[in-house]
mmCIF file of C-alpha atoms in Angstrom:
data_model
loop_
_atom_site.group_PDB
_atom_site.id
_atom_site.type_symbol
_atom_site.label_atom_id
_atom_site.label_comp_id
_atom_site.label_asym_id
_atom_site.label_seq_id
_atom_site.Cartn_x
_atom_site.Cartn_y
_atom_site.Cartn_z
ATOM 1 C CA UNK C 1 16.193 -20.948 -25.462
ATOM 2 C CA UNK C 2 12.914 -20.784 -27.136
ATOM 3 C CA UNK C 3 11.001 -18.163 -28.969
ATOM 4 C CA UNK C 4 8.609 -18.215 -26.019
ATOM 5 C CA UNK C 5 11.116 -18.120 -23.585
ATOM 6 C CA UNK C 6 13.080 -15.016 -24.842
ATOM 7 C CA UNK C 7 9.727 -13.223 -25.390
ATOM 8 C CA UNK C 8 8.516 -13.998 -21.973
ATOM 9 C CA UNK C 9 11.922 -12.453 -20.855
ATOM 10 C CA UNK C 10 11.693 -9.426 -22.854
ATOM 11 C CA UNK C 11 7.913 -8.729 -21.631
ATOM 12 C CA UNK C 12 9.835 -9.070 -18.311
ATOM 13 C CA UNK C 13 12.631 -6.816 -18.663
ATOM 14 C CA UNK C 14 9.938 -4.185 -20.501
ATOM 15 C CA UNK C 15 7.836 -4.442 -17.266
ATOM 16 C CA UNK C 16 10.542 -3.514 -15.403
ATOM 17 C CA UNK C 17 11.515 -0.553 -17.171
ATOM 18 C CA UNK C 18 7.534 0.790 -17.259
ATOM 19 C CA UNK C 19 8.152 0.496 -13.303
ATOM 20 C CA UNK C 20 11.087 2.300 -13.038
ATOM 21 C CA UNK C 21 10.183 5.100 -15.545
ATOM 22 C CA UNK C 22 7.595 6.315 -12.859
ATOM 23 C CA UNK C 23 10.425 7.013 -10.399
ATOM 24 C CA UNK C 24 13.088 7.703 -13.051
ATOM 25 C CA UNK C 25 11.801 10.273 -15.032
ATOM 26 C CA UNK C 26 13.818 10.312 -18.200
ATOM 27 C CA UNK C 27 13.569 6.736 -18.760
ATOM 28 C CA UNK C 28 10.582 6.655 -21.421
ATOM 29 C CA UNK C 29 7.592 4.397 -20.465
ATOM 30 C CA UNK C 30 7.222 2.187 -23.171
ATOM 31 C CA UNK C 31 4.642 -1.033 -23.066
ATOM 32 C CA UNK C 32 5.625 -4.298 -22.535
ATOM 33 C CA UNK C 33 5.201 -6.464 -26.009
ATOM 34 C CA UNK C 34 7.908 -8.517 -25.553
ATOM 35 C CA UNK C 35 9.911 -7.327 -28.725
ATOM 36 C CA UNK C 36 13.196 -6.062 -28.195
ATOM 37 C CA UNK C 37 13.077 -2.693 -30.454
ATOM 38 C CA UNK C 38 14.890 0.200 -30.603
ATOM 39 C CA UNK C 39 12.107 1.656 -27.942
ATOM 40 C CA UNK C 40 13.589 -0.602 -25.606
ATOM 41 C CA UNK C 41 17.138 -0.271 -26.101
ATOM 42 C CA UNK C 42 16.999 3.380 -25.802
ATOM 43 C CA UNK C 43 14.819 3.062 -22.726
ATOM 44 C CA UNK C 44 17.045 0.046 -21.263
ATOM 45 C CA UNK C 45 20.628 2.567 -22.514
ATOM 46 C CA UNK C 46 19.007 5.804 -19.731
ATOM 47 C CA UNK C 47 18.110 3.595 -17.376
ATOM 48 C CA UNK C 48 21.866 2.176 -17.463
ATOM 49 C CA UNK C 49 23.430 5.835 -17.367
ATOM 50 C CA UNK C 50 21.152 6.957 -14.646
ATOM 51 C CA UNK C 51 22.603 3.906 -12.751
ATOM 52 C CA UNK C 52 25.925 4.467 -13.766
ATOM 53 C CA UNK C 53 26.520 1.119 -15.650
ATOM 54 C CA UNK C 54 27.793 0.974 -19.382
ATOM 55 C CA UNK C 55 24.720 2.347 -21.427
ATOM 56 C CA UNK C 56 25.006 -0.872 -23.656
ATOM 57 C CA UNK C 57 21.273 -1.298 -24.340
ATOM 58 C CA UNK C 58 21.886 -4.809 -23.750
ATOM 59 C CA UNK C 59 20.863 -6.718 -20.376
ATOM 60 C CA UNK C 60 23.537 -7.636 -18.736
ATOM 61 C CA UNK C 61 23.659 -9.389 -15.398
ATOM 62 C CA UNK C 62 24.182 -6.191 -13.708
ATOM 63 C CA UNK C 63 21.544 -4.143 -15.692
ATOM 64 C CA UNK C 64 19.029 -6.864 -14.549
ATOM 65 C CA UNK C 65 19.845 -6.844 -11.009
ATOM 66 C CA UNK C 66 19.726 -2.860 -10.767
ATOM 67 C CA UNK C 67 16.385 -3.462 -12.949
ATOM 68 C CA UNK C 68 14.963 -5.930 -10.382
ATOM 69 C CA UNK C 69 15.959 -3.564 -7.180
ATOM 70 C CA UNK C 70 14.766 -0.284 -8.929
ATOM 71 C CA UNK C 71 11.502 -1.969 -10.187
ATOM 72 C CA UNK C 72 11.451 -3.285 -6.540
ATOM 73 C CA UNK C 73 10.965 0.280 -4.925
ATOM 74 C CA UNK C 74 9.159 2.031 -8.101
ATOM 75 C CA UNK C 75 6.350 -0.895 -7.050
ATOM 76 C CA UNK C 76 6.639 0.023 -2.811
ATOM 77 C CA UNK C 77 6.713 3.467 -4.101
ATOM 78 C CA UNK C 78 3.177 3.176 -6.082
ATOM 79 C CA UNK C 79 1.826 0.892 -3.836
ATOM 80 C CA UNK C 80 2.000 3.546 -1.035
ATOM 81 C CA UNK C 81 4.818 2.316 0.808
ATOM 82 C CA UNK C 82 4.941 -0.233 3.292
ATOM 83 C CA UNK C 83 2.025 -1.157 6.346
ATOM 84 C CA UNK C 84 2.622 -1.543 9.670
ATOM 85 C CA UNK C 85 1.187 -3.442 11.464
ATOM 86 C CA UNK C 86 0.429 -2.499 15.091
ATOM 87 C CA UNK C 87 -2.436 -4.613 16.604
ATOM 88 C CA UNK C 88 0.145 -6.312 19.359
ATOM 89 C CA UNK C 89 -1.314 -9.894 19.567
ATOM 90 C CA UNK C 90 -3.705 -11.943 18.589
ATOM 91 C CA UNK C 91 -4.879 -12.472 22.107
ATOM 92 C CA UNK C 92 -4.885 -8.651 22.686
ATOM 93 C CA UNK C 93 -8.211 -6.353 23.458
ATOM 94 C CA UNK C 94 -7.844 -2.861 23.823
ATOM 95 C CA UNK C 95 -10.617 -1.124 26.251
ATOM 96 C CA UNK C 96 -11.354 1.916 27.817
ATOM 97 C CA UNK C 97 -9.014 3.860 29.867
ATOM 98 C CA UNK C 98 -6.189 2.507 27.970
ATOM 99 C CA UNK C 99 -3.755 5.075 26.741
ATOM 100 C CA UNK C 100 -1.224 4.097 24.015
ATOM 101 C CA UNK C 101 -0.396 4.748 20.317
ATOM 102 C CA UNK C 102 -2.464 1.928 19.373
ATOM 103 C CA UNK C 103 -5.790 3.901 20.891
ATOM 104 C CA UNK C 104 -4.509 7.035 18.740
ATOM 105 C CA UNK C 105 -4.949 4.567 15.649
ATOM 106 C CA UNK C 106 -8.095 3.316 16.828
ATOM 107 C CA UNK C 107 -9.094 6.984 17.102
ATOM 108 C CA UNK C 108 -7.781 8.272 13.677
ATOM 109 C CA UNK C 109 -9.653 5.217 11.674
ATOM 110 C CA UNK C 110 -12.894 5.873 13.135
ATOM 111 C CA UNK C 111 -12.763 9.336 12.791
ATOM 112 C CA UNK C 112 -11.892 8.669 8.728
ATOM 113 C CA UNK C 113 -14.205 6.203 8.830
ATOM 114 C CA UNK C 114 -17.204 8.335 10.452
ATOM 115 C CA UNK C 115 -18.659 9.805 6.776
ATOM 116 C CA UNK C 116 -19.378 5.955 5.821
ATOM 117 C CA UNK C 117 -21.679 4.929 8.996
ATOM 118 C CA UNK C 118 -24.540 6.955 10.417
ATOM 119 C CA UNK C 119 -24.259 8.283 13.451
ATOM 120 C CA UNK C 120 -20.642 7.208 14.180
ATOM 121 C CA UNK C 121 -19.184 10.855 15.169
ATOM 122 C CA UNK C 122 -15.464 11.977 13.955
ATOM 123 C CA UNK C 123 -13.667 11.127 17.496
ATOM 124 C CA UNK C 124 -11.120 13.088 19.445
ATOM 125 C CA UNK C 125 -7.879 12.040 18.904
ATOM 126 C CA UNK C 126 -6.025 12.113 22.328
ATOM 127 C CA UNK C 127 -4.480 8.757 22.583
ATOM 128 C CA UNK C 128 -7.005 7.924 25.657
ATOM 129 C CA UNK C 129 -9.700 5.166 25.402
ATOM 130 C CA UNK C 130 -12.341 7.370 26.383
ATOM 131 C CA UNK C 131 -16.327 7.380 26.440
ATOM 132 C CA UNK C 132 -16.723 9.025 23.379
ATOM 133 C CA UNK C 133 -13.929 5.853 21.390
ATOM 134 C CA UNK C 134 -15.796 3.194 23.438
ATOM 135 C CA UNK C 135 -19.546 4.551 22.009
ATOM 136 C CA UNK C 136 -17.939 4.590 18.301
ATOM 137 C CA UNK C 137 -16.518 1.356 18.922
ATOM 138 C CA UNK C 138 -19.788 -0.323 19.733
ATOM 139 C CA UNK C 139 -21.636 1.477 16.941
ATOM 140 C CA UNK C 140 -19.337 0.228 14.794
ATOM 141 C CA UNK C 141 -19.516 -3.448 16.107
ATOM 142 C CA UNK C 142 -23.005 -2.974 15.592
ATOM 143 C CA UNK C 143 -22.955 -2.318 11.720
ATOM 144 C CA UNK C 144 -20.606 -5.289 11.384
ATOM 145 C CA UNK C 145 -22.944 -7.740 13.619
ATOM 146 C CA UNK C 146 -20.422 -8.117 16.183
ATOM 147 C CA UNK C 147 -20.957 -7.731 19.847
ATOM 148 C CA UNK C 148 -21.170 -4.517 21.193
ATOM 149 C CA UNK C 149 -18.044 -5.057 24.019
ATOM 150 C CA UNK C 150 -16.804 -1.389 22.844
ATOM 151 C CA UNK C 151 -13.466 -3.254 23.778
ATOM 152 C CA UNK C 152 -11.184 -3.506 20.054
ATOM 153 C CA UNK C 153 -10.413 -7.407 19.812
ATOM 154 C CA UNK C 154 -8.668 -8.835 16.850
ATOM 155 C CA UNK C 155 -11.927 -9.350 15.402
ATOM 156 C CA UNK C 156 -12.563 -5.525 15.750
ATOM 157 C CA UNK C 157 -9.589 -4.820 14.872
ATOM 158 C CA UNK C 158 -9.263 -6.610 11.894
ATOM 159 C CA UNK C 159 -13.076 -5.203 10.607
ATOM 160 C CA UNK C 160 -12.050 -1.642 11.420
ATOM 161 C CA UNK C 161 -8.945 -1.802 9.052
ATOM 162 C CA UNK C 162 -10.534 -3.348 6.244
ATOM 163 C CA UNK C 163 -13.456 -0.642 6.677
ATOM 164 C CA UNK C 164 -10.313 2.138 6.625
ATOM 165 C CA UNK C 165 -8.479 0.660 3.965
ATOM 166 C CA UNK C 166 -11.794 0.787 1.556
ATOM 167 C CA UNK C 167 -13.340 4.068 2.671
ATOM 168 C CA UNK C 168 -10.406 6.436 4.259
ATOM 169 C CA UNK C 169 -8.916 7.573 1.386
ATOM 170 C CA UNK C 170 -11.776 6.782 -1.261
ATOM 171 C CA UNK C 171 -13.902 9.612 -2.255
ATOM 172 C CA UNK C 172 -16.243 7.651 -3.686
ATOM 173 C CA UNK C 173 -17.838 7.629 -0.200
ATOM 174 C CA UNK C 174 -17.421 10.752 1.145
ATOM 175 C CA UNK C 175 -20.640 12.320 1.408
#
């Protein structure tokens, strides 16, 4: 093995551990440099007793798999957990007096969404495809250039998520 090769592994094992040290506590976060120091092994020996393997400070083949599921979840965990998707087909179009969990979604995004676009009103969230969801609807088409159906296509769809995923939770934008 080269001198790259173990230092690329090292930088990999020391990534791991940063990752798990935000859901294990006690296990220090140190930076990856990809030198195996004492830093490391102490790191690499709490993360071992908190898993309940030999606290070696080596990495063994079952240190590195516990590494690789832990640093697994530590990422889901800081990434905000998993999406769901619920737009049921491509094909789909969702229009007024529909009522289903997919309107209550429709609802909640363009009521989160309503400080980012003038005039687009925080909506009632009732699970019904109502007057009031089909007029934000078509506002909203209207700031992205789209027809103004008022009917949530996967082209709607798809624009209305993006616009929640930037400007729900960012309060940058919240005026």
């Amino acid at each position: 093995m080269t001198d790259s090769s173990k230092k690329a592994q090292v930088t990999e094992l020391q990534k791991m551990l940063r990752a798990v040290s935000y859901i294990h506590k006690d296990v220090p976060r140190i930076n990856p440099d990809g030198v195996f120091d004492k830093e490391t092994t102490d790191a690499l020996r709490i993360f071992q007793r908190q898993m309940g393997l030999a606290p070696t400070g080596t990495a063994d083949f079952a240190t590195w798999n516990a590494l690789r599921a832990e640093s697994a979840l530590a990422q889901n965990y800081a990434s905000g957990g998993n999406s769901v998707s619920i737009f049921p087909s491509a094909d789909y179009v969702a229009k007024p007096g529909e009522k289903s969990s997919l309107v209550y979604v429709i609802q909640v995004m363009l009521g989160d969404i309503s400080h980012t676009y003038d005039g687009l009103e925080n909506v009632e969230v009732t699970g019904v495809y109502d007057e009031a969801t089909c007029d934000g609807v078509k506002l909203f088409q209207h700031y992205h250039r789209m027809e103004e159906t008022g009917n949530v296509d996967r082209k709607t769809w798809d624009a209305l998520a993006a616009s929640y995923n930037v400007f729900a939770n960012n309060n940058n934008y919240i005026s």
